[in-house]
């Protein structure tokens, strides 16, 4: 990880992750911007920490212990990634460290009671560890002084071809260790159904090109303009379990993700539209994919 930026910026982001291809040539495999300052206005969430609640909360409201709470609606009628000023816009404190296994940083943030409409003061702690064996570990912790909801994630977009060859990711391959996924309504909120992936464009149990079925006339793909869905992982026990493996056949780069969480959200970069100039000017649709391993989505039927 070549950059965890706080300094004078209002945000904390991963600037780049450089990995070698099969020929040993290192390149950045993350989308983002050419300068740290460009992240100050970051509606694409490149590389940031997301909270209090990643993903969408239906109709920007929820009820907890019988009390209703209203949040900012910043994704149609829904609240996305913590609202209009979520944790991706906050100043995180950072303490770097180094030990016998690698290097890292401890990131901390205090979110006041009522921040973006959420109840309770929350003290969040996120630890990044880059290990000498090339594992990148992210640990999330939070404490609160009142009942609340919380769901943090890291929002890096990947393109395993490397920045020098950034194009679309449709020829890159993905395996998701899941027999079921959660269909969404027309505002991309899960319906509550756990649907089998078998026989659908959502079957990634075997490694499959991301673009192999993305243009199918499937109602779910039409609603998301591609993949923007949660898969229910095949898990055993409470520890780390394999969630997904992404591969770029051309470069030979492989990304393997394990998690303690019950699901993974796969987003194929469908809403990137080129209006924000990123690294090398590449921000068009399908230029990167995102895999979030804390994809619980909150629905309030009230």
Short mmCIF file of C-alpha atoms in Angstrom, two decimals:
data_model
loop_
_atom_site.label_atom_id
_atom_site.label_comp_id
_atom_site.label_asym_id
_atom_site.label_seq_id
_atom_site.Cartn_x
_atom_site.Cartn_y
_atom_site.Cartn_z
CA UNK A 1 0.00 0.00 0.00
CA UNK A 2 1.77 3.13 -1.16
CA UNK A 3 -0.47 5.69 0.42
CA UNK A 4 -2.82 6.03 3.40
CA UNK A 5 -3.64 9.72 3.31
CA UNK A 6 -5.01 11.89 6.08
CA UNK A 7 -2.77 14.97 6.58
CA UNK A 8 -4.71 18.13 5.68
CA UNK A 9 -7.36 16.25 3.73
CA UNK A 10 -10.84 15.57 5.17
CA UNK A 11 -10.67 11.89 4.19
CA UNK A 12 -8.67 8.72 4.65
CA UNK A 13 -8.01 6.72 1.49
CA UNK A 14 -5.78 4.08 -0.03
CA UNK A 15 -4.02 5.89 -2.85
CA UNK A 16 -2.57 2.84 -4.58
CA UNK A 17 -1.69 -0.82 -4.28
CA UNK A 18 1.20 -1.96 -6.47
CA UNK A 19 1.64 -5.63 -7.33
CA UNK A 20 3.79 -7.47 -9.90
CA UNK A 21 2.47 -9.26 -12.97
CA UNK A 22 3.73 -12.69 -14.05
CA UNK A 23 6.84 -11.03 -15.53
CA UNK A 24 7.59 -9.27 -12.25
CA UNK A 25 6.55 -5.80 -13.46
CA UNK A 26 4.82 -3.89 -10.65
CA UNK A 27 1.87 -1.60 -11.33
CA UNK A 28 -0.99 0.05 -9.46
CA UNK A 29 -4.15 -2.11 -9.51
CA UNK A 30 -6.54 0.43 -7.94
CA UNK A 31 -8.70 3.16 -9.43
CA UNK A 32 -8.43 6.64 -8.02
CA UNK A 33 -6.98 10.05 -8.74
CA UNK A 34 -3.53 11.29 -9.74
CA UNK A 35 -3.32 13.71 -6.81
CA UNK A 36 -4.29 13.35 -3.17
CA UNK A 37 -6.20 16.63 -3.28
CA UNK A 38 -8.61 15.25 -5.89
CA UNK A 39 -10.02 12.88 -3.27
CA UNK A 40 -11.54 15.81 -1.33
CA UNK A 41 -14.53 15.61 -3.66
CA UNK A 42 -14.96 11.88 -4.17
CA UNK A 43 -18.52 10.83 -5.07
CA UNK A 44 -17.12 7.60 -6.52
CA UNK A 45 -15.76 6.55 -3.06
CA UNK A 46 -12.38 5.53 -4.56
CA UNK A 47 -10.26 3.85 -1.88
CA UNK A 48 -12.06 5.29 1.14
CA UNK A 49 -13.31 3.94 4.44
CA UNK A 50 -17.12 3.86 4.42
CA UNK A 51 -19.42 4.28 7.42
CA UNK A 52 -21.39 4.46 9.52
CA UNK A 53 -23.30 2.21 7.21
CA UNK A 54 -21.98 0.98 3.88
CA UNK A 55 -24.46 0.15 1.12
CA UNK A 56 -28.04 1.41 1.05
CA UNK A 57 -30.62 2.00 3.76
CA UNK A 58 -34.11 1.86 2.26
CA UNK A 59 -36.02 5.15 2.13
CA UNK A 60 -33.27 6.74 4.28
CA UNK A 61 -34.89 5.65 7.54
CA UNK A 62 -34.89 2.88 10.10
CA UNK A 63 -36.48 2.07 13.44
CA UNK A 64 -34.41 0.93 16.43
CA UNK A 65 -35.94 -0.07 19.77
CA UNK A 66 -39.23 1.42 18.60
CA UNK A 67 -37.76 4.84 17.75
CA UNK A 68 -37.65 6.07 14.13
CA UNK A 69 -34.53 7.67 12.66
CA UNK A 70 -34.26 9.66 9.44
CA UNK A 71 -31.04 9.91 7.42
CA UNK A 72 -29.97 12.07 4.46
CA UNK A 73 -31.18 10.62 1.16
CA UNK A 74 -28.24 10.73 -1.25
CA UNK A 75 -29.06 7.84 -3.60
CA UNK A 76 -32.53 8.53 -4.87
CA UNK A 77 -34.86 7.90 -1.93
CA UNK A 78 -32.23 5.81 -0.14
CA UNK A 79 -29.27 6.66 2.06
CA UNK A 80 -25.96 5.38 0.67
CA UNK A 81 -22.63 4.83 2.46
CA UNK A 82 -23.50 6.85 5.56
CA UNK A 83 -25.22 9.80 3.91
CA UNK A 84 -24.17 13.10 2.39
CA UNK A 85 -21.23 13.46 4.79
CA UNK A 86 -20.38 9.89 5.71
CA UNK A 87 -17.12 8.62 7.15
CA UNK A 88 -15.50 8.84 3.72
CA UNK A 89 -15.48 12.63 4.25
CA UNK A 90 -14.15 12.63 7.83
CA UNK A 91 -10.67 13.32 9.18
CA UNK A 92 -9.34 10.05 10.56
CA UNK A 93 -6.38 10.00 12.91
CA UNK A 94 -3.56 7.69 11.79
CA UNK A 95 -0.75 5.94 13.67
CA UNK A 96 1.64 3.94 11.46
CA UNK A 97 3.45 0.88 12.83
CA UNK A 98 5.97 -1.74 11.79
CA UNK A 99 6.64 -5.18 13.24
CA UNK A 100 8.27 -8.49 12.33
CA UNK A 101 5.38 -9.43 10.02
CA UNK A 102 5.02 -6.22 8.03
CA UNK A 103 3.78 -2.63 8.24
CA UNK A 104 0.47 -0.95 8.80
CA UNK A 105 -1.59 1.85 10.24
CA UNK A 106 -4.22 2.21 12.95
CA UNK A 107 -6.99 4.63 11.97
CA UNK A 108 -9.41 6.09 14.51
CA UNK A 109 -12.49 8.29 14.33
CA UNK A 110 -15.09 9.53 16.81
CA UNK A 111 -18.56 10.03 15.32
CA UNK A 112 -20.86 12.17 17.47
CA UNK A 113 -24.35 11.20 18.56
CA UNK A 114 -26.67 12.33 15.76
CA UNK A 115 -23.98 12.34 13.08
CA UNK A 116 -25.92 12.04 9.77
CA UNK A 117 -28.98 11.15 11.85
CA UNK A 118 -27.51 8.03 13.48
CA UNK A 119 -27.94 7.58 17.24
CA UNK A 120 -25.10 7.16 19.73
CA UNK A 121 -21.52 8.32 19.82
CA UNK A 122 -19.33 5.79 18.01
CA UNK A 123 -15.59 5.32 18.40
CA UNK A 124 -14.32 3.49 15.32
CA UNK A 125 -10.96 1.82 14.85
CA UNK A 126 -9.70 0.33 11.60
CA UNK A 127 -6.33 -1.41 11.31
CA UNK A 128 -4.58 -1.89 7.97
CA UNK A 129 -1.81 -4.48 7.85
CA UNK A 130 0.41 -5.14 4.83
CA UNK A 131 2.16 -8.42 5.58
CA UNK A 132 5.50 -9.57 4.20
CA UNK A 133 3.73 -12.50 2.51
CA UNK A 134 1.61 -10.01 0.44
CA UNK A 135 -1.55 -10.35 2.50
CA UNK A 136 -3.42 -7.09 3.09
CA UNK A 137 -5.54 -7.35 6.24
CA UNK A 138 -8.30 -4.93 7.30
CA UNK A 139 -9.78 -5.23 10.81
CA UNK A 140 -12.80 -3.17 11.92
CA UNK A 141 -13.80 -2.33 15.49
CA UNK A 142 -16.42 0.03 16.93
CA UNK A 143 -17.88 0.87 20.32
CA UNK A 144 -20.95 2.98 21.06
CA UNK A 145 -22.58 4.53 24.12
CA UNK A 146 -26.12 3.85 22.84
CA UNK A 147 -27.90 1.34 20.59
CA UNK A 148 -27.10 2.10 16.96
CA UNK A 149 -26.48 0.46 13.58
CA UNK A 150 -23.04 0.19 12.02
CA UNK A 151 -21.55 -1.48 8.97
CA UNK A 152 -18.07 -0.39 7.87
CA UNK A 153 -16.16 -1.38 4.76
CA UNK A 154 -13.17 -0.46 2.61
CA UNK A 155 -14.12 0.85 -0.83
CA UNK A 156 -11.20 0.22 -3.18
CA UNK A 157 -11.94 -0.39 -6.86
CA UNK A 158 -9.62 -2.93 -8.52
CA UNK A 159 -8.42 -3.38 -12.07
CA UNK A 160 -5.91 -6.22 -12.07
CA UNK A 161 -4.50 -5.29 -15.48
CA UNK A 162 -2.56 -2.48 -13.79
CA UNK A 163 -2.69 1.25 -14.42
CA UNK A 164 -0.49 1.12 -17.53
CA UNK A 165 -3.12 -1.09 -19.20
CA UNK A 166 -6.30 0.17 -17.54
CA UNK A 167 -9.33 -0.57 -19.68
CA UNK A 168 -12.54 -2.34 -18.81
CA UNK A 169 -12.55 -5.30 -16.42
CA UNK A 170 -15.03 -7.40 -18.42
CA UNK A 171 -12.36 -9.90 -19.50
CA UNK A 172 -11.10 -10.39 -15.96
CA UNK A 173 -12.41 -13.46 -14.15
CA UNK A 174 -14.27 -13.81 -10.87
CA UNK A 175 -15.19 -16.66 -8.56
CA UNK A 176 -17.68 -15.99 -5.74
CA UNK A 177 -18.11 -18.74 -3.16
CA UNK A 178 -21.89 -18.50 -2.94
CA UNK A 179 -24.93 -20.57 -3.94
CA UNK A 180 -27.38 -17.70 -3.37
CA UNK A 181 -27.64 -13.96 -3.90
CA UNK A 182 -30.11 -11.24 -2.88
CA UNK A 183 -32.26 -9.81 -5.71
CA UNK A 184 -32.99 -6.06 -5.52
CA UNK A 185 -35.94 -3.80 -6.23
CA UNK A 186 -35.82 -0.90 -8.67
CA UNK A 187 -33.95 1.27 -6.13
CA UNK A 188 -31.34 -1.47 -5.55
CA UNK A 189 -32.62 -2.44 -2.11
CA UNK A 190 -32.72 -6.23 -1.52
CA UNK A 191 -36.22 -7.64 -1.64
CA UNK A 192 -35.56 -10.06 1.23
CA UNK A 193 -35.42 -13.08 -1.09
CA UNK A 194 -32.40 -15.40 -1.12
CA UNK A 195 -32.35 -16.60 -4.71
CA UNK A 196 -30.26 -19.48 -6.10
CA UNK A 197 -27.52 -18.43 -8.52
CA UNK A 198 -27.78 -21.64 -10.53
CA UNK A 199 -28.97 -21.03 -14.07
CA UNK A 200 -28.63 -17.22 -13.74
CA UNK A 201 -25.99 -14.60 -14.70
CA UNK A 202 -25.18 -14.47 -10.99
CA UNK A 203 -23.55 -17.90 -10.90
CA UNK A 204 -19.85 -17.27 -10.27
CA UNK A 205 -19.21 -20.52 -8.40
CA UNK A 206 -16.75 -21.39 -11.16
CA UNK A 207 -14.32 -18.71 -12.30
CA UNK A 208 -16.11 -16.74 -15.04
CA UNK A 209 -15.32 -13.61 -17.03
CA UNK A 210 -17.05 -10.63 -15.45
CA UNK A 211 -18.47 -9.61 -18.81
CA UNK A 212 -19.55 -13.06 -19.93
CA UNK A 213 -23.23 -12.50 -19.04
CA UNK A 214 -23.38 -8.86 -18.03
CA UNK A 215 -25.44 -7.92 -21.11
CA UNK A 216 -28.09 -10.61 -20.56
CA UNK A 217 -31.64 -9.26 -20.56
CA UNK A 218 -31.99 -10.20 -16.91
CA UNK A 219 -34.22 -7.87 -14.87
CA UNK A 220 -31.68 -7.78 -12.05
CA UNK A 221 -28.83 -6.78 -14.37
CA UNK A 222 -31.04 -4.15 -15.98
CA UNK A 223 -31.87 -2.62 -12.59
CA UNK A 224 -28.23 -2.44 -11.56
CA UNK A 225 -26.88 -1.57 -15.04
CA UNK A 226 -24.67 -4.57 -14.36
CA UNK A 227 -23.68 -6.23 -11.10
CA UNK A 228 -24.41 -4.33 -7.87
CA UNK A 229 -25.65 -7.15 -5.66
CA UNK A 230 -24.93 -9.10 -2.50
CA UNK A 231 -23.97 -12.79 -2.56
CA UNK A 232 -24.68 -15.03 0.46
CA UNK A 233 -21.40 -16.78 1.12
CA UNK A 234 -21.00 -20.50 1.68
CA UNK A 235 -19.51 -20.48 5.16
CA UNK A 236 -18.52 -22.89 7.91
CA UNK A 237 -17.75 -21.58 11.39
CA UNK A 238 -17.11 -18.02 12.51
CA UNK A 239 -13.54 -17.49 11.30
CA UNK A 240 -12.11 -16.36 8.01
CA UNK A 241 -13.71 -18.04 5.02
CA UNK A 242 -12.97 -17.78 1.30
CA UNK A 243 -15.30 -15.27 -0.34
CA UNK A 244 -13.98 -14.54 -3.83
CA UNK A 245 -11.05 -14.91 -6.21
CA UNK A 246 -10.49 -12.44 -9.05
CA UNK A 247 -7.96 -13.06 -11.84
CA UNK A 248 -6.59 -11.18 -14.82
CA UNK A 249 -5.52 -13.79 -17.39
CA UNK A 250 -3.41 -11.28 -19.33
CA UNK A 251 -1.22 -10.07 -16.45
CA UNK A 252 -1.44 -13.16 -14.25
CA UNK A 253 -2.45 -11.10 -11.21
CA UNK A 254 -4.81 -12.76 -8.71
CA UNK A 255 -6.79 -11.23 -5.84
CA UNK A 256 -8.13 -13.59 -3.18
CA UNK A 257 -10.55 -12.33 -0.53
CA UNK A 258 -11.44 -14.03 2.75
CA UNK A 259 -13.79 -12.62 5.36
CA UNK A 260 -15.58 -13.29 8.63
CA UNK A 261 -18.75 -11.71 7.20
CA UNK A 262 -21.82 -13.56 5.82
CA UNK A 263 -21.87 -11.92 2.41
CA UNK A 264 -20.01 -10.00 -0.26
CA UNK A 265 -21.22 -7.16 -2.47
CA UNK A 266 -19.89 -7.29 -6.02
CA UNK A 267 -20.10 -4.04 -7.98
CA UNK A 268 -18.81 -3.95 -11.55
CA UNK A 269 -18.35 -0.17 -11.77
CA UNK A 270 -21.57 0.33 -13.72
CA UNK A 271 -22.20 3.93 -12.68
CA UNK A 272 -18.73 5.29 -13.43
CA UNK A 273 -19.51 7.64 -16.29
CA UNK A 274 -16.27 9.45 -17.13
CA UNK A 275 -17.31 12.75 -15.57
CA UNK A 276 -14.54 12.44 -12.96
CA UNK A 277 -11.02 12.23 -14.38
CA UNK A 278 -9.02 9.64 -12.47
CA UNK A 279 -5.63 7.98 -12.85
CA UNK A 280 -4.69 8.25 -16.50
CA UNK A 281 -8.13 9.72 -17.19
CA UNK A 282 -9.85 6.35 -16.77
CA UNK A 283 -13.19 6.47 -14.96
CA UNK A 284 -15.59 5.03 -17.55
CA UNK A 285 -18.12 2.30 -16.78
CA UNK A 286 -16.61 -1.11 -16.00
CA UNK A 287 -13.07 0.31 -15.55
CA UNK A 288 -12.90 -1.27 -12.10
CA UNK A 289 -14.71 -3.67 -9.76
CA UNK A 290 -15.41 -3.42 -6.06
CA UNK A 291 -15.88 -6.27 -3.58
CA UNK A 292 -17.23 -5.24 -0.15
CA UNK A 293 -17.23 -7.87 2.57
CA UNK A 294 -19.65 -6.13 4.96
CA UNK A 295 -22.73 -5.87 2.74
CA UNK A 296 -25.58 -6.04 5.21
CA UNK A 297 -28.44 -3.87 3.98
CA UNK A 298 -31.02 -2.34 6.28
CA UNK A 299 -34.71 -2.29 5.35
CA UNK A 300 -37.40 -0.59 7.42
CA UNK A 301 -40.93 -1.70 6.56
CA UNK A 302 -42.54 1.00 8.71
#
